[in-house]
């Protein structure tokens, strides 16, 4: 199932030229600038005549309506839960760091990949997001960052959904984010559970964005269970696609590894991961698991996280421990929607990110 109606960032420039046929050509540029460069609402476009602003507001509806906004205690993480036009819900997270501000966007409402530990996977798949629904998340986050005098610098596709299961719309969104919003390809990261056809397409793609693969386990028997797509694209097939990607693009590949107590954090797991990552010269991001209601296993305790990271270092693998952000606001994948059920709570905070 697809998005119900065309929202404002689904329109191409050509579509807009048709919509505003009869108007001077530069009007389309002004509308485009208002949408993409300034990220403002039609009624704020002071360089556009009022009647045209009204037409734009009517013809170009926003895709995202706020259901809930949560701000972490330190103000550095903002998480939004959005209602889409058809009532589906997705999440977006904005994270401010000293040196950058990153938005984590969703590419689907729900997800069909069914990874055991993931709240989105536990809830199942609703539908693909349109290009406009993806782009608007970035525009909203950029505006929010600007209100706190921050420049949105990075976009990661690590929210709800599997971007490579929605490749065309995702890639078009990547282009808008790059071409029109002006975020450099090196500052855009696509994260996949290991959908091999998507990795192959990215290898040939025309923008050098970053690739992250959510590995979590490096033996087939265990990965088949935790990450079911592994049965379709087992580790050897995945490694082959990753290798071709690295060879063709000379870019650094990263593996995501959510550390789960007793499940993938033992010495054997470190060795398996090292053996898998080494020939690909991959970087490993270790993320302590965020607990989810549907998965009765804890995250690895901090001390063991350190041990695991050090062990990878001894084995010649570069690993970074990612700080968990926004645990107090359910900011892990799919958690806000899961904890909100179907009630609508609006928490508008004055706090800047
Ligand atoms: N489907 C894509 C992108 C969305 S998930 C992918 O799998 O990469 C983004 C990242 O969050 C993935 O690495 C995913 O495994 C991880 N993740 C999901 N649930 C998590 C949880 N409860 N704790 C920690 N990481 C989680």
PDB file of N, CA, C and O in Angstrom, residues 68-80 92-97 144 323-332 336 347-353:
ATOM      1  N   UNK A  68       3.037  13.527  18.948  1.00  0.00           N
ATOM      2  CA  UNK A  68       3.745  13.748  20.208  1.00  0.00           C
ATOM      3  C   UNK A  68       5.132  14.272  19.946  1.00  0.00           C
ATOM      4  O   UNK A  68       5.810  13.799  19.037  1.00  0.00           O
ATOM      5  N   UNK A  69       5.544  15.208  20.745  1.00  0.00           N
ATOM      6  CA  UNK A  69       6.942  15.626  20.732  1.00  0.00           C
ATOM      7  C   UNK A  69       7.514  15.380  22.114  1.00  0.00           C
ATOM      8  O   UNK A  69       6.907  15.747  23.110  1.00  0.00           O
ATOM      9  N   UNK A  70       8.674  14.751  22.179  1.00  0.00           N
ATOM     10  CA  UNK A  70       9.339  14.557  23.474  1.00  0.00           C
ATOM     11  C   UNK A  70      10.747  15.095  23.386  1.00  0.00           C
ATOM     12  O   UNK A  70      11.419  14.927  22.372  1.00  0.00           O
ATOM     13  N   UNK A  71      11.173  15.721  24.458  1.00  0.00           N
ATOM     14  CA  UNK A  71      12.530  16.266  24.527  1.00  0.00           C
ATOM     15  C   UNK A  71      13.240  15.589  25.690  1.00  0.00           C
ATOM     16  O   UNK A  71      12.666  15.451  26.772  1.00  0.00           O
ATOM     17  N   UNK A  72      14.462  15.135  25.459  1.00  0.00           N
ATOM     18  CA  UNK A  72      15.200  14.461  26.532  1.00  0.00           C
ATOM     19  C   UNK A  72      15.526  15.450  27.643  1.00  0.00           C
ATOM     20  O   UNK A  72      15.507  16.660  27.441  1.00  0.00           O
ATOM     21  N   UNK A  73      15.848  14.928  28.813  1.00  0.00           N
ATOM     22  CA  UNK A  73      16.083  15.788  29.977  1.00  0.00           C
ATOM     23  C   UNK A  73      17.165  16.823  29.718  1.00  0.00           C
ATOM     24  O   UNK A  73      17.078  17.956  30.166  1.00  0.00           O
ATOM     25  N   UNK A  74      18.204  16.430  28.967  1.00  0.00           N
ATOM     26  CA  UNK A  74      19.274  17.395  28.717  1.00  0.00           C
ATOM     27  C   UNK A  74      18.981  18.281  27.510  1.00  0.00           C
ATOM     28  O   UNK A  74      19.784  19.135  27.155  1.00  0.00           O
ATOM     29  N   UNK A  75      17.836  18.077  26.892  1.00  0.00           N
ATOM     30  CA  UNK A  75      17.429  18.937  25.779  1.00  0.00           C
ATOM     31  C   UNK A  75      18.114  18.632  24.467  1.00  0.00           C
ATOM     32  O   UNK A  75      17.821  19.266  23.449  1.00  0.00           O
ATOM     33  N   UNK A  76      19.008  17.667  24.432  1.00  0.00           N
ATOM     34  CA  UNK A  76      19.817  17.448  23.230  1.00  0.00           C
ATOM     35  C   UNK A  76      19.150  16.514  22.224  1.00  0.00           C
ATOM     36  O   UNK A  76      19.590  16.417  21.080  1.00  0.00           O
ATOM     37  N   UNK A  77      18.111  15.811  22.638  1.00  0.00           N
ATOM     38  CA  UNK A  77      17.434  14.882  21.740  1.00  0.00           C
ATOM     39  C   UNK A  77      15.943  15.220  21.683  1.00  0.00           C
ATOM     40  O   UNK A  77      15.307  15.374  22.728  1.00  0.00           O
ATOM     41  N   UNK A  78      15.434  15.360  20.475  1.00  0.00           N
ATOM     42  CA  UNK A  78      14.005  15.618  20.302  1.00  0.00           C
ATOM     43  C   UNK A  78      13.437  14.485  19.474  1.00  0.00           C
ATOM     44  O   UNK A  78      14.011  14.107  18.450  1.00  0.00           O
ATOM     45  N   UNK A  79      12.342  13.952  19.927  1.00  0.00           N
ATOM     46  CA  UNK A  79      11.725  12.871  19.165  1.00  0.00           C
ATOM     47  C   UNK A  79      10.295  13.235  18.836  1.00  0.00           C
ATOM     48  O   UNK A  79       9.548  13.679  19.697  1.00  0.00           O
ATOM     49  N   UNK A  80       9.947  13.058  17.576  1.00  0.00           N
ATOM     50  CA  UNK A  80       8.586  13.329  17.146  1.00  0.00           C
ATOM     51  C   UNK A  80       7.899  12.040  16.723  1.00  0.00           C
ATOM     52  O   UNK A  80       8.497  11.199  16.045  1.00  0.00           O
ATOM     53  N   UNK A  92      10.544  10.407  14.054  1.00  0.00           N
ATOM     54  CA  UNK A  92      11.763  11.098  13.612  1.00  0.00           C
ATOM     55  C   UNK A  92      12.502  11.534  14.872  1.00  0.00           C
ATOM     56  O   UNK A  92      11.855  11.951  15.837  1.00  0.00           O
ATOM     57  N   UNK A  93      13.817  11.434  14.865  1.00  0.00           N
ATOM     58  CA  UNK A  93      14.591  11.850  16.047  1.00  0.00           C
ATOM     59  C   UNK A  93      15.678  12.821  15.605  1.00  0.00           C
ATOM     60  O   UNK A  93      16.388  12.570  14.626  1.00  0.00           O
ATOM     61  N   UNK A  94      15.795  13.916  16.341  1.00  0.00           N
ATOM     62  CA  UNK A  94      16.866  14.895  16.106  1.00  0.00           C
ATOM     63  C   UNK A  94      17.832  14.839  17.275  1.00  0.00           C
ATOM     64  O   UNK A  94      17.408  14.917  18.438  1.00  0.00           O
ATOM     65  N   UNK A  95      19.101  14.654  16.976  1.00  0.00           N
ATOM     66  CA  UNK A  95      20.110  14.528  18.036  1.00  0.00           C
ATOM     67  C   UNK A  95      21.179  15.589  17.852  1.00  0.00           C
ATOM     68  O   UNK A  95      21.808  15.658  16.794  1.00  0.00           O
ATOM     69  N   UNK A  96      21.384  16.408  18.862  1.00  0.00           N
ATOM     70  CA  UNK A  96      22.408  17.455  18.782  1.00  0.00           C
ATOM     71  C   UNK A  96      23.650  16.985  19.526  1.00  0.00           C
ATOM     72  O   UNK A  96      23.568  16.514  20.660  1.00  0.00           O
ATOM     73  N   UNK A  97      24.781  17.049  18.853  1.00  0.00           N
ATOM     74  CA  UNK A  97      26.080  16.736  19.443  1.00  0.00           C
ATOM     75  C   UNK A  97      26.899  18.020  19.393  1.00  0.00           C
ATOM     76  O   UNK A  97      26.551  18.957  18.673  1.00  0.00           O
ATOM     77  N   UNK A 144      13.812  22.926  13.251  1.00  0.00           N
ATOM     78  CA  UNK A 144      13.912  22.870  14.705  1.00  0.00           C
ATOM     79  C   UNK A 144      15.351  23.121  15.160  1.00  0.00           C
ATOM     80  O   UNK A 144      15.602  23.828  16.141  1.00  0.00           O
ATOM     81  N   UNK A 323      26.926   6.070  22.108  1.00  0.00           N
ATOM     82  CA  UNK A 323      26.144   6.412  23.290  1.00  0.00           C
ATOM     83  C   UNK A 323      24.672   6.224  22.970  1.00  0.00           C
ATOM     84  O   UNK A 323      24.225   6.579  21.890  1.00  0.00           O
ATOM     85  N   UNK A 324      23.930   5.683  23.895  1.00  0.00           N
ATOM     86  CA  UNK A 324      22.479   5.649  23.668  1.00  0.00           C
ATOM     87  C   UNK A 324      21.955   7.029  23.952  1.00  0.00           C
ATOM     88  O   UNK A 324      22.346   7.685  24.906  1.00  0.00           O
ATOM     89  N   UNK A 325      21.080   7.477  23.086  1.00  0.00           N
ATOM     90  CA  UNK A 325      20.534   8.820  23.241  1.00  0.00           C
ATOM     91  C   UNK A 325      19.045   8.714  23.447  1.00  0.00           C
ATOM     92  O   UNK A 325      18.359   7.933  22.819  1.00  0.00           O
ATOM     93  N   UNK A 326      18.572   9.540  24.358  1.00  0.00           N
ATOM     94  CA  UNK A 326      17.128   9.673  24.480  1.00  0.00           C
ATOM     95  C   UNK A 326      16.425   8.455  25.041  1.00  0.00           C
ATOM     96  O   UNK A 326      15.255   8.231  24.771  1.00  0.00           O
ATOM     97  N   UNK A 327      17.148   7.646  25.849  1.00  0.00           N
ATOM     98  CA  UNK A 327      16.483   6.485  26.448  1.00  0.00           C
ATOM     99  C   UNK A 327      15.287   6.931  27.298  1.00  0.00           C
ATOM    100  O   UNK A 327      14.267   6.249  27.367  1.00  0.00           O
ATOM    101  N   UNK A 328      15.423   8.116  27.912  1.00  0.00           N
ATOM    102  CA  UNK A 328      14.330   8.607  28.760  1.00  0.00           C
ATOM    103  C   UNK A 328      13.102   9.029  27.963  1.00  0.00           C
ATOM    104  O   UNK A 328      12.047   9.274  28.528  1.00  0.00           O
ATOM    105  N   UNK A 329      13.234   9.145  26.649  1.00  0.00           N
ATOM    106  CA  UNK A 329      12.055   9.508  25.843  1.00  0.00           C
ATOM    107  C   UNK A 329      11.731   8.417  24.821  1.00  0.00           C
ATOM    108  O   UNK A 329      11.159   8.686  23.779  1.00  0.00           O
ATOM    109  N   UNK A 330      12.115   7.186  25.117  1.00  0.00           N
ATOM    110  CA  UNK A 330      11.803   6.060  24.222  1.00  0.00           C
ATOM    111  C   UNK A 330      12.302   6.320  22.809  1.00  0.00           C
ATOM    112  O   UNK A 330      11.602   6.034  21.834  1.00  0.00           O
ATOM    113  N   UNK A 331      13.523   6.859  22.708  1.00  0.00           N
ATOM    114  CA  UNK A 331      13.975   7.272  21.379  1.00  0.00           C
ATOM    115  C   UNK A 331      14.582   6.158  20.551  1.00  0.00           C
ATOM    116  O   UNK A 331      15.082   6.388  19.474  1.00  0.00           O
ATOM    117  N   UNK A 332      14.553   4.931  21.018  1.00  0.00           N
ATOM    118  CA  UNK A 332      15.049   3.851  20.161  1.00  0.00           C
ATOM    119  C   UNK A 332      13.970   3.464  19.162  1.00  0.00           C
ATOM    120  O   UNK A 332      12.790   3.648  19.407  1.00  0.00           O
ATOM    121  N   UNK A 336       8.686   4.910  20.650  1.00  0.00           N
ATOM    122  CA  UNK A 336       7.721   5.922  21.045  1.00  0.00           C
ATOM    123  C   UNK A 336       6.327   5.506  20.599  1.00  0.00           C
ATOM    124  O   UNK A 336       5.376   5.530  21.361  1.00  0.00           O
ATOM    125  N   UNK A 347       3.043  16.964  23.824  1.00  0.00           N
ATOM    126  CA  UNK A 347       3.930  17.565  24.810  1.00  0.00           C
ATOM    127  C   UNK A 347       4.835  18.530  24.067  1.00  0.00           C
ATOM    128  O   UNK A 347       5.793  18.135  23.445  1.00  0.00           O
ATOM    129  N   UNK A 348       4.511  19.777  24.074  1.00  0.00           N
ATOM    130  CA  UNK A 348       5.343  20.749  23.378  1.00  0.00           C
ATOM    131  C   UNK A 348       6.286  21.395  24.371  1.00  0.00           C
ATOM    132  O   UNK A 348       5.863  22.087  25.280  1.00  0.00           O
ATOM    133  N   UNK A 349       7.565  21.148  24.173  1.00  0.00           N
ATOM    134  CA  UNK A 349       8.516  21.695  25.125  1.00  0.00           C
ATOM    135  C   UNK A 349       9.169  22.932  24.557  1.00  0.00           C
ATOM    136  O   UNK A 349       9.414  23.047  23.370  1.00  0.00           O
ATOM    137  N   UNK A 350       9.484  23.848  25.425  1.00  0.00           N
ATOM    138  CA  UNK A 350      10.180  25.064  25.012  1.00  0.00           C
ATOM    139  C   UNK A 350      11.667  24.817  24.890  1.00  0.00           C
ATOM    140  O   UNK A 350      12.413  25.617  24.378  1.00  0.00           O
ATOM    141  N   UNK A 351      12.093  23.705  25.449  1.00  0.00           N
ATOM    142  CA  UNK A 351      13.535  23.433  25.497  1.00  0.00           C
ATOM    143  C   UNK A 351      14.152  23.288  24.135  1.00  0.00           C
ATOM    144  O   UNK A 351      13.634  22.614  23.260  1.00  0.00           O
ATOM    145  N   UNK A 352      15.283  23.907  23.943  1.00  0.00           N
ATOM    146  CA  UNK A 352      15.983  23.790  22.661  1.00  0.00           C
ATOM    147  C   UNK A 352      16.810  22.530  22.637  1.00  0.00           C
ATOM    148  O   UNK A 352      17.279  22.078  23.669  1.00  0.00           O
ATOM    149  N   UNK A 353      16.980  21.935  21.435  1.00  0.00           N
ATOM    150  CA  UNK A 353      17.807  20.725  21.353  1.00  0.00           C
ATOM    151  C   UNK A 353      19.280  21.060  21.577  1.00  0.00           C
ATOM    152  O   UNK A 353      19.699  22.170  21.374  1.00  0.00           O
TER     153      UNK A 353
END
